[in-house]
């Protein structure tokens, strides 16, 4: 069913710490996952993606981990900076065998980085 | 490249009025999407298009119509606005995901719509 919650999960960290943002997905047929960052008043920006045939992928200061057994995705940000403060969304491609590339977005997590 | 642009950036409508939101992309993407984002919720897909002249319903299509007459443009129409349509609207575009091994969508800056 649709979530009607108005309070997003939040994560508060100190500058320089590592951050871990978690996401659970429900469709075992999903074959592609992506993380977006959304700063206040802006559209979502791509961070990193991963296909279901992988369990880890690294980018610049970010790592995405995929655990298909428990349908869990996480985003790790190393040496978090104040500029990383934003809402982070995970999304999955639930289309499975189709090629339409539709993404289904999670609720989002607010990351606040304190100097 | 400008990427994905949206007009207008802000709009206030009275209940029952109509309007059209314009999305344009200069990346020659096949796919385009319209989402709405409400406080405390993720993005919900309204309608999408897999190519010029084609449209399809997403998760929350009621009260909206779309058209894709040109590959670079995707229009979202509200025929009779309701307060429940107060939201931030985002347009996005992407390549043919499966062929390029990525479903990354590129987003515009959003349109903030208030219906009173």
XYZ file of N, CA and C in Angstrom:
693
model
N 0.818 -1.194 0.000
C 0.000 0.000 0.000
C 0.858 1.251 0.000
N 0.271 2.377 -0.215
C 1.008 3.628 -0.313
C 1.334 4.141 1.073
N 2.536 4.631 1.217
C 2.938 5.215 2.482
C 2.320 6.594 2.625
N 1.785 6.894 3.782
C 1.257 8.226 3.998
C 2.059 8.957 5.062
N 3.190 8.424 5.431
C 4.001 9.067 6.449
C 4.553 10.383 5.969
N 4.606 11.367 6.866
C 5.149 12.657 6.521
C 6.542 12.850 7.077
N 7.062 11.879 7.789
C 8.354 12.028 8.408
C 9.316 11.041 7.772
N 10.318 11.607 7.083
C 11.307 10.759 6.452
C 12.295 10.270 7.503
N 12.869 9.083 7.274
C 13.987 8.657 8.129
C 15.103 9.692 8.054
N 15.793 9.890 9.157
C 16.870 10.873 9.176
C 18.149 10.247 9.683
N 19.257 10.795 9.215
C 20.580 10.382 9.655
C 21.389 11.648 9.882
N 21.939 11.761 11.070
C 22.725 12.929 11.416
C 24.144 12.481 11.728
N 25.144 13.065 11.071
C 26.533 12.657 11.275
C 27.421 13.888 11.409
N 28.607 13.654 11.918
C 29.612 14.705 12.006
C 30.464 14.702 10.736
N 30.893 15.867 10.356
C 31.777 15.986 9.195
C 32.995 15.076 9.373
N 33.313 14.341 8.324
C 34.453 13.432 8.371
C 34.084 11.998 8.695
N 32.912 11.801 9.309
C 32.456 10.438 9.592
C 32.013 9.761 8.306
N 31.879 8.446 8.368
C 31.281 7.702 7.263
C 29.780 7.600 7.505
N 29.005 7.662 6.430
C 27.543 7.555 6.525
C 27.081 6.301 5.820
N 26.059 5.685 6.385
C 25.442 4.529 5.735
C 23.939 4.763 5.677
N 23.412 4.775 4.477
C 21.979 4.969 4.266
C 21.413 3.673 3.720
N 20.340 3.212 4.323
C 19.782 1.909 3.984
C 18.469 2.021 3.215
N 18.203 0.965 2.474
C 16.982 0.928 1.667
C 16.563 -0.531 1.514
N 15.275 -0.805 1.748
C 14.747 -2.144 1.531
C 13.882 -2.125 0.281
N 13.984 -3.143 -0.520
C 13.108 -3.228 -1.686
C 12.285 -4.488 -1.603
N 11.210 -4.526 -2.362
C 10.246 -5.601 -2.156
C 10.161 -6.591 -3.313
N 10.602 -6.175 -4.502
C 10.388 -7.014 -5.680
C 11.651 -7.804 -6.023
N 11.587 -9.108 -5.852
C 12.758 -9.941 -6.117
C 13.112 -9.976 -7.603
N 12.199 -9.508 -8.471
C 12.469 -9.482 -9.912
C 13.210 -8.220 -10.344
N 13.376 -7.267 -9.426
C 14.091 -6.037 -9.779
C 15.526 -6.360 -10.155
N 15.995 -5.762 -11.257
C 17.327 -6.112 -11.751
C 18.287 -4.938 -11.804
N 17.842 -3.804 -11.320
C 18.692 -2.614 -11.393
C 18.296 -1.687 -10.266
N 19.317 -1.085 -9.622
C 19.073 -0.210 -8.495
C 19.938 1.035 -8.646
N 19.415 2.146 -8.130
C 20.115 3.412 -8.328
C 19.900 4.290 -7.113
N 20.903 5.087 -6.791
C 20.801 6.060 -5.708
C 20.840 7.463 -6.301
N 19.937 8.295 -5.785
C 19.898 9.702 -6.165
C 20.062 10.567 -4.929
N 20.619 11.749 -5.141
C 20.744 12.776 -4.107
C 19.889 13.960 -4.523
N 19.091 14.474 -3.594
C 18.268 15.632 -3.914
C 18.504 16.732 -2.891
N 19.080 17.815 -3.345
C 19.277 18.985 -2.494
C 18.005 19.826 -2.517
N 17.857 20.630 -1.487
C 16.643 21.420 -1.334
C 16.388 22.299 -2.562
N 15.191 22.193 -3.114
C 14.801 23.032 -4.238
C 15.331 22.596 -5.584
N 15.941 21.402 -5.632
C 16.514 20.929 -6.896
C 15.958 19.562 -7.273
N 16.217 19.165 -8.511
C 15.840 17.831 -8.943
C 16.852 16.804 -8.476
N 16.465 15.532 -8.457
C 17.390 14.472 -8.043
C 18.598 14.380 -8.973
N 19.745 14.072 -8.368
C 20.983 13.900 -9.136
C 21.502 12.484 -8.928
N 21.958 11.868 -10.009
C 22.504 10.515 -9.972
C 23.753 10.446 -9.085
N 23.819 9.384 -8.263
C 25.023 9.148 -7.475
C 25.741 7.910 -7.998
N 25.040 6.775 -7.954
C 25.653 5.515 -8.340
C 24.561 4.500 -8.611
N 24.848 3.521 -9.444
C 23.879 2.460 -9.710
C 24.551 1.096 -9.630
N 23.718 0.056 -9.615
C 24.228 -1.304 -9.529
C 23.211 -2.253 -10.143
N 23.704 -3.245 -10.854
C 22.819 -4.249 -11.418
C 22.734 -5.437 -10.460
N 21.726 -6.249 -10.646
C 21.481 -7.339 -9.700
C 22.516 -8.459 -9.782
N 23.351 -8.457 -10.818
C 24.396 -9.493 -10.908
C 25.671 -9.083 -10.167
N 25.600 -7.963 -9.453
C 26.720 -7.490 -8.654
C 26.264 -7.364 -7.213
N 27.219 -7.393 -6.244
C 26.830 -7.136 -4.870
C 27.529 -5.896 -4.292
N 28.427 -5.323 -5.077
C 29.127 -4.128 -4.597
C 29.600 -3.332 -5.795
N 29.522 -2.008 -5.643
C 30.065 -1.149 -6.684
C 30.570 0.115 -6.011
N 31.745 0.574 -6.441
C 32.343 1.749 -5.807
C 32.444 2.901 -6.775
N 32.224 4.093 -6.219
C 32.421 5.307 -6.984
C 33.367 6.199 -6.211
N 33.322 7.470 -6.498
C 34.179 8.402 -5.772
C 33.549 8.697 -4.419
N 34.132 8.230 -3.356
C 33.666 8.393 -1.970
C 32.365 7.664 -1.669
N 31.790 6.990 -2.618
C 30.538 6.265 -2.368
C 30.678 4.801 -2.765
N 29.970 3.959 -2.009
C 29.913 2.526 -2.296
C 28.478 2.085 -2.148
N 27.987 1.308 -3.089
C 26.654 0.734 -2.971
C 26.814 -0.766 -2.754
N 26.080 -1.287 -1.763
C 26.078 -2.716 -1.468
C 24.682 -3.260 -1.706
N 24.609 -4.408 -2.346
C 23.328 -5.035 -2.646
C 23.299 -6.430 -2.033
N 22.298 -6.683 -1.212
C 22.097 -8.002 -0.619
C 20.764 -8.533 -1.113
N 20.814 -9.387 -2.116
C 19.579 -9.857 -2.745
C 18.855 -10.856 -1.846
N 19.563 -11.506 -0.963
C 18.943 -12.498 -0.084
C 17.884 -11.852 0.803
N 18.222 -10.681 1.340
C 17.279 -9.996 2.222
C 16.676 -8.763 1.547
N 16.916 -8.593 0.256
C 16.382 -7.463 -0.516
C 16.723 -6.132 0.155
N 18.013 -5.907 0.302
C 18.485 -4.721 1.000
C 19.592 -4.055 0.191
N 19.537 -2.747 0.189
C 20.499 -1.919 -0.553
C 21.046 -0.884 0.421
N 22.332 -0.594 0.347
C 22.866 0.468 1.190
C 23.813 1.358 0.398
N 23.880 2.596 0.834
C 24.795 3.575 0.244
C 25.744 4.025 1.340
N 27.021 3.847 1.105
C 28.024 4.277 2.063
C 28.746 5.496 1.496
N 28.815 6.536 2.305
C 29.528 7.748 1.913
C 30.721 7.900 2.842
N 31.899 7.926 2.284
C 33.114 8.053 3.087
C 33.431 9.521 3.333
N 33.954 9.789 4.532
C 34.394 11.147 4.886
C 33.324 12.171 4.527
N 32.159 12.002 5.130
C 31.003 12.836 4.793
C 31.302 14.317 4.996
N 30.827 15.119 4.057
C 31.071 16.563 4.077
C 29.752 17.312 4.188
N 29.775 18.562 4.661
C 28.519 19.334 4.760
C 27.765 19.400 3.437
N 28.472 19.398 2.322
C 27.834 19.418 1.005
C 27.081 18.142 0.672
N 27.270 17.109 1.485
C 26.535 15.858 1.276
C 25.148 15.921 1.905
N 24.864 16.940 2.678
C 23.543 17.082 3.299
C 22.475 17.196 2.220
N 21.516 16.283 2.263
C 20.483 16.231 1.223
C 19.519 15.099 1.584
N 18.534 14.901 0.726
C 17.679 13.713 0.824
C 18.205 12.694 -0.182
N 18.350 11.462 0.253
C 18.866 10.402 -0.603
C 17.752 9.393 -0.884
N 17.569 9.094 -2.165
C 16.541 8.151 -2.592
C 17.181 6.940 -3.251
N 16.661 5.776 -2.892
C 16.994 4.616 -3.698
C 15.832 4.386 -4.661
N 16.132 3.748 -5.762
C 15.088 3.421 -6.735
C 15.433 2.088 -7.376
N 14.417 1.386 -7.801
C 14.623 0.086 -8.431
C 13.873 0.036 -9.755
N 14.424 -0.756 -10.657
C 13.715 -1.023 -11.897
C 12.911 -2.291 -11.690
N 11.598 -2.132 -11.508
C 10.740 -3.288 -11.268
C 10.206 -3.889 -12.552
N 10.555 -3.286 -13.671
C 9.968 -3.731 -14.935
C 10.402 -5.133 -15.305
N 11.493 -5.594 -14.741
C 11.932 -6.953 -14.987
C 12.271 -7.165 -16.440
N 11.417 -7.907 -17.164
C 11.757 -8.263 -18.526
C 11.513 -7.181 -19.556
N 10.902 -6.073 -19.178
C 10.640 -5.024 -20.167
C 11.830 -4.071 -20.253
N 11.836 -3.262 -21.253
C 12.962 -2.351 -21.434
C 12.554 -0.904 -21.229
N 11.384 -0.690 -20.566
C 10.929 0.686 -20.430
C 11.741 1.489 -19.432
N 12.487 0.826 -18.557
C 13.347 1.572 -17.645
C 12.619 2.361 -16.596
N 11.411 1.962 -16.251
C 10.712 2.679 -15.194
C 11.381 2.431 -13.863
N 11.472 3.489 -13.072
C 12.055 3.402 -11.740
C 10.969 3.604 -10.696
N 11.024 2.817 -9.632
C 10.143 2.994 -8.486
C 10.991 3.492 -7.333
N 10.621 4.659 -6.803
C 11.443 5.330 -5.809
C 11.009 4.997 -4.388
N 11.988 4.921 -3.492
C 11.714 4.799 -2.070
C 11.329 6.145 -1.497
N 11.047 6.129 -0.208
C 10.557 7.321 0.482
C 11.647 8.385 0.646
N 12.886 7.959 0.785
C 13.976 8.911 0.975
C 14.472 8.950 2.401
N 15.728 9.336 2.579
C 16.356 9.517 3.886
C 17.034 10.875 3.904
N 16.786 11.633 4.974
C 17.409 12.952 5.113
C 18.762 12.772 5.791
N 19.821 13.195 5.122
C 21.162 13.169 5.714
C 21.549 14.596 6.088
N 21.913 14.777 7.351
C 22.388 16.077 7.829
C 23.811 15.902 8.323
N 24.713 16.715 7.813
C 26.117 16.632 8.200
C 26.477 17.885 8.990
N 26.915 17.676 10.223
C 27.264 18.787 11.108
C 28.761 19.068 11.022
N 29.129 20.356 10.855
C 30.556 20.693 10.766
C 31.276 20.433 12.089
N 25.229 21.552 -23.287
C 23.873 21.003 -23.222
C 23.139 21.527 -21.993
N 21.855 21.886 -22.170
C 21.062 22.344 -21.047
C 20.552 21.184 -20.224
N 20.524 19.981 -20.806
C 19.993 18.832 -20.083
C 18.485 18.818 -20.169
N 17.821 18.748 -19.010
C 16.369 18.734 -18.933
C 15.916 20.062 -18.339
N 15.056 20.746 -19.056
C 14.528 22.014 -18.568
C 13.022 21.925 -18.415
N 12.492 22.685 -17.466
C 11.055 22.688 -17.200
C 10.559 24.124 -17.106
N 9.391 24.355 -17.658
C 8.740 25.653 -17.504
C 7.265 25.436 -17.215
N 6.655 26.268 -16.341
C 7.320 27.303 -15.541
C 8.005 26.702 -14.314
N 8.656 27.530 -13.514
C 9.269 27.074 -12.260
C 8.261 27.089 -11.117
N 7.357 28.032 -11.149
C 6.339 28.158 -10.108
C 5.017 28.517 -10.784
N 3.926 28.083 -10.157
C 2.604 28.460 -10.674
C 1.585 28.290 -9.563
N 0.654 29.249 -9.510
C -0.477 29.143 -8.596
C -1.749 29.110 -9.442
N -2.583 28.126 -9.212
C -3.832 27.976 -9.954
C -5.008 28.002 -8.995
N -6.148 28.395 -9.512
C -7.384 28.245 -8.748
C -8.013 26.907 -9.149
N -8.765 26.344 -8.225
C -9.462 25.085 -8.500
C -10.277 25.212 -9.779
N -10.134 24.226 -10.661
C -10.870 24.209 -11.910
C -10.131 24.790 -13.097
N -9.062 25.541 -12.844
C -8.282 26.085 -13.948
C -7.450 24.981 -14.591
N -6.996 25.276 -15.803
C -6.158 24.309 -16.515
C -4.787 24.916 -16.777
N -3.812 24.045 -16.985
C -2.492 24.530 -17.355
C -1.688 23.387 -17.963
N -0.607 23.757 -18.628
C 0.309 22.790 -19.224
C 1.712 23.055 -18.740
N 2.376 22.001 -18.282
C 3.781 22.075 -17.912
C 4.602 21.540 -19.074
N 5.677 22.269 -19.391
C 6.514 21.877 -20.513
C 7.837 21.321 -20.031
N 8.243 20.210 -20.607
C 9.552 19.626 -20.346
C 10.287 19.500 -21.674
N 11.551 19.882 -21.678
C 12.370 19.765 -22.880
C 13.722 19.164 -22.516
N 14.215 18.276 -23.408
C 15.548 17.691 -23.197
C 16.328 17.741 -24.498
N 17.629 17.988 -24.353
C 18.473 18.129 -25.547
C 19.500 17.007 -25.637
N 19.200 15.863 -25.017
C 20.140 14.743 -24.992
C 19.724 13.625 -25.956
N 18.710 13.873 -26.765
C 18.223 12.890 -27.734
C 17.762 11.593 -27.059
N 17.217 11.729 -25.831
C 16.740 10.563 -25.114
C 15.412 10.068 -25.675
N 15.263 8.731 -25.677
C 14.006 8.144 -26.143
C 12.898 8.266 -25.091
N 13.279 8.020 -23.847
C 12.268 7.934 -22.791
C 12.143 9.248 -22.041
N 10.896 9.584 -21.697
C 10.649 10.752 -20.853
C 9.574 10.412 -19.836
N 9.618 11.100 -18.690
C 8.759 10.759 -17.563
C 8.275 12.035 -16.861
N 7.086 11.940 -16.284
C 6.609 12.971 -15.373
C 6.340 12.338 -14.008
N 6.895 12.985 -12.956
C 6.692 12.551 -11.583
C 6.076 13.690 -10.785
N 5.443 13.326 -9.679
C 5.089 14.297 -8.674
C 5.755 13.909 -7.364
N 6.094 14.932 -6.586
C 6.749 14.689 -5.298
C 6.014 15.474 -4.230
N 5.492 14.760 -3.243
C 4.770 15.357 -2.139
C 5.597 15.229 -0.872
N 5.375 16.123 0.102
C 6.192 16.118 1.332
C 6.235 14.739 1.986
N 7.429 14.311 2.329
C 7.578 13.047 3.026
C 7.434 11.821 2.154
N 7.332 12.034 0.859
C 7.156 10.885 -0.031
C 8.179 10.933 -1.146
N 8.412 9.801 -1.700
C 9.314 9.738 -2.840
C 8.623 10.224 -4.098
N 9.266 10.054 -5.211
C 8.707 10.450 -6.504
C 7.724 9.394 -6.983
N 6.584 9.844 -7.449
C 5.586 8.914 -7.989
C 5.366 9.207 -9.467
N 5.392 8.177 -10.259
C 5.315 8.318 -11.706
C 3.886 8.600 -12.149
N 3.706 9.663 -12.907
C 2.372 10.046 -13.385
C 2.123 9.416 -14.761
N 2.935 9.796 -15.720
C 2.884 9.246 -17.080
C 4.306 9.157 -17.605
N 4.481 8.345 -18.637
C 5.782 8.282 -19.261
C 5.619 8.045 -20.764
N 6.738 8.175 -21.461
C 6.713 8.004 -22.918
C 7.978 7.268 -23.343
N 7.812 6.288 -24.215
C 8.978 5.527 -24.684
C 9.408 5.963 -26.073
N 8.768 6.999 -26.588
C 9.179 7.522 -27.878
C 8.183 8.551 -28.380
N 8.601 9.274 -29.405
C 7.733 10.287 -29.993
C 6.394 9.690 -30.396
N 5.313 10.361 -29.994
C 3.986 9.909 -30.367
C 3.399 8.834 -29.478
N 4.130 8.396 -28.455
C 3.633 7.351 -27.549
C 3.608 7.851 -26.120
N 2.574 7.467 -25.369
C 2.504 7.780 -23.939
C 1.885 6.598 -23.217
N 2.114 6.515 -21.920
C 1.549 5.431 -21.119
C 1.332 5.922 -19.700
N 0.410 5.269 -18.996
C 0.088 5.664 -17.634
C 1.111 5.105 -16.661
N 1.375 5.918 -15.642
C 2.240 5.467 -14.568
C 1.414 5.079 -13.359
N 1.949 5.386 -12.195
C 1.334 4.978 -10.929
C 0.133 5.841 -10.549
N 0.187 7.156 -10.840
C -0.861 8.089 -10.408
C -1.309 8.975 -11.574
N -1.952 8.419 -12.602
C -2.259 9.184 -13.817
C -3.536 10.026 -13.772
N -4.419 9.748 -12.804
C -5.736 10.387 -12.811
C -5.628 11.894 -12.654
N -6.357 12.611 -13.542
C -6.377 14.069 -13.476
C -5.318 14.725 -14.332
N -4.497 13.909 -15.019
C -3.417 14.426 -15.856
C -3.503 13.827 -17.255
N -3.046 14.627 -18.241
C -2.861 14.088 -19.575
C -1.494 14.527 -20.079
N -0.970 13.794 -21.047
C 0.365 14.082 -21.562
C 0.371 13.979 -23.080
N 1.368 14.627 -23.668
C 1.563 14.473 -25.108
C 3.049 14.545 -25.427
N 3.447 13.768 -26.428
C 4.859 13.717 -26.870
C 4.861 13.841 -28.399
N 4.606 15.075 -28.842
C 4.521 15.313 -30.284
C 5.904 15.397 -30.918
N 6.894 15.833 -30.138
C 8.263 15.892 -30.608
C 9.140 15.114 -29.635
N 10.182 14.510 -30.130
C 11.030 13.671 -29.294
C 11.603 14.454 -28.108
N 11.902 15.709 -28.294
C 12.575 16.460 -27.235
C 11.624 17.067 -26.212
N 10.318 17.021 -26.474
C 9.365 17.672 -25.570
C 8.348 16.691 -25.010
N 7.987 16.910 -23.738
C 6.959 16.086 -23.095
C 6.097 17.034 -22.283
N 4.821 17.116 -22.625
C 3.919 18.068 -22.003
C 3.020 17.360 -20.991
N 2.812 18.000 -19.845
C 1.898 17.482 -18.831
C 0.763 18.474 -18.666
N -0.462 18.015 -18.857
C -1.615 18.891 -18.750
C -2.499 18.566 -17.569
N -2.996 19.625 -16.959
C -4.023 19.495 -15.922
C -5.262 20.178 -16.485
N -6.312 19.420 -16.750
C -7.501 19.994 -17.388
C -8.358 20.781 -16.411
N -8.460 20.287 -15.183
C -9.278 20.948 -14.165
C -8.590 20.752 -12.819
N -7.745 21.722 -12.461
C -6.871 21.539 -11.299
C -7.671 21.399 -10.000
N -7.132 20.557 -9.117
C -7.726 20.329 -7.794
C -6.647 20.559 -6.736
N -7.034 20.948 -5.522
C -6.038 21.154 -4.454
C -5.137 19.936 -4.223
N -5.662 18.737 -4.475
C -4.861 17.514 -4.298
C -3.701 17.432 -5.296
N -3.718 18.285 -6.299
C -2.635 18.299 -7.275
C -1.542 19.305 -6.929
N -1.674 19.937 -5.779
C -0.592 20.767 -5.262
C 0.598 19.866 -4.992
N 1.715 20.166 -5.625
C 2.870 19.284 -5.544
C 4.047 19.925 -6.270
N 5.174 19.243 -6.210
C 6.306 19.608 -7.059
C 6.400 18.567 -8.159
N 6.453 19.030 -9.385
C 6.452 18.137 -10.540
C 7.834 18.098 -11.176
N 8.322 16.892 -11.382
C 9.626 16.705 -12.011
C 9.476 15.941 -13.309
N 10.212 16.393 -14.282
C 10.330 15.693 -15.548
C 11.696 15.025 -15.587
N 11.777 13.898 -16.258
C 13.048 13.201 -16.399
C 13.131 12.574 -17.778
N 14.343 12.260 -18.200
C 14.520 11.570 -19.474
C 15.637 10.552 -19.341
N 15.622 9.550 -20.219
C 16.678 8.546 -20.180
C 16.856 7.923 -21.562
N 18.036 7.280 -21.702
C 18.289 6.503 -22.918
C 17.500 5.217 -22.857
N 17.571 4.426 -23.906
C 17.043 3.069 -23.896
C 17.876 2.257 -22.914
N 17.362 2.090 -21.696
C 18.159 1.559 -20.587
C 18.797 0.220 -20.837
N 18.053 -0.712 -21.308
C 18.573 -2.079 -21.408
C 19.760 -2.146 -22.369
N 19.685 -1.372 -23.434
C 20.762 -1.419 -24.421
C 22.053 -0.834 -23.870
N 21.950 0.139 -23.002
C 23.141 0.816 -22.510
C 23.483 0.390 -21.084
N 22.823 -0.638 -20.576
C 23.155 -1.198 -19.278
C 22.909 -0.225 -18.126
N 22.084 0.763 -18.348
C 21.799 1.715 -17.283
C 20.394 2.253 -17.470
N 19.702 2.444 -16.374
C 18.389 3.076 -16.424
C 18.428 4.472 -15.809
N 19.616 5.080 -15.789
C 19.723 6.393 -15.161
C 18.790 7.381 -15.817
N 18.049 8.077 -14.999
C 17.169 9.131 -15.478
C 17.760 10.472 -15.087
N 17.667 11.421 -16.007
C 18.170 12.781 -15.793
C 16.973 13.672 -15.496
N 17.042 14.390 -14.392
C 15.903 15.157 -13.926
C 16.026 16.645 -14.210
N 14.865 17.268 -14.418
C 14.803 18.709 -14.505
C 14.749 19.324 -13.113
N 14.702 20.657 -13.023
C 14.737 21.336 -11.727
C 13.406 21.363 -10.993
N 12.335 20.973 -11.664
C 11.044 20.916 -10.997
C 10.171 22.137 -11.232
N 8.859 21.907 -11.097
C 7.850 22.974 -11.129
C 7.029 22.872 -9.856
N 6.990 23.967 -9.113
C 6.212 23.969 -7.868
C 4.831 24.514 -8.182
N 3.814 23.673 -8.044
C 2.441 24.048 -8.368
C 1.590 24.075 -7.109
N 0.869 25.174 -6.923
C -0.076 25.297 -5.818
C -1.465 25.519 -6.395
N -2.420 24.718 -5.947
C -3.807 24.860 -6.387
C -4.638 25.282 -5.176
N -5.263 26.448 -5.284
C -6.019 26.975 -4.132
C -7.526 26.793 -4.318
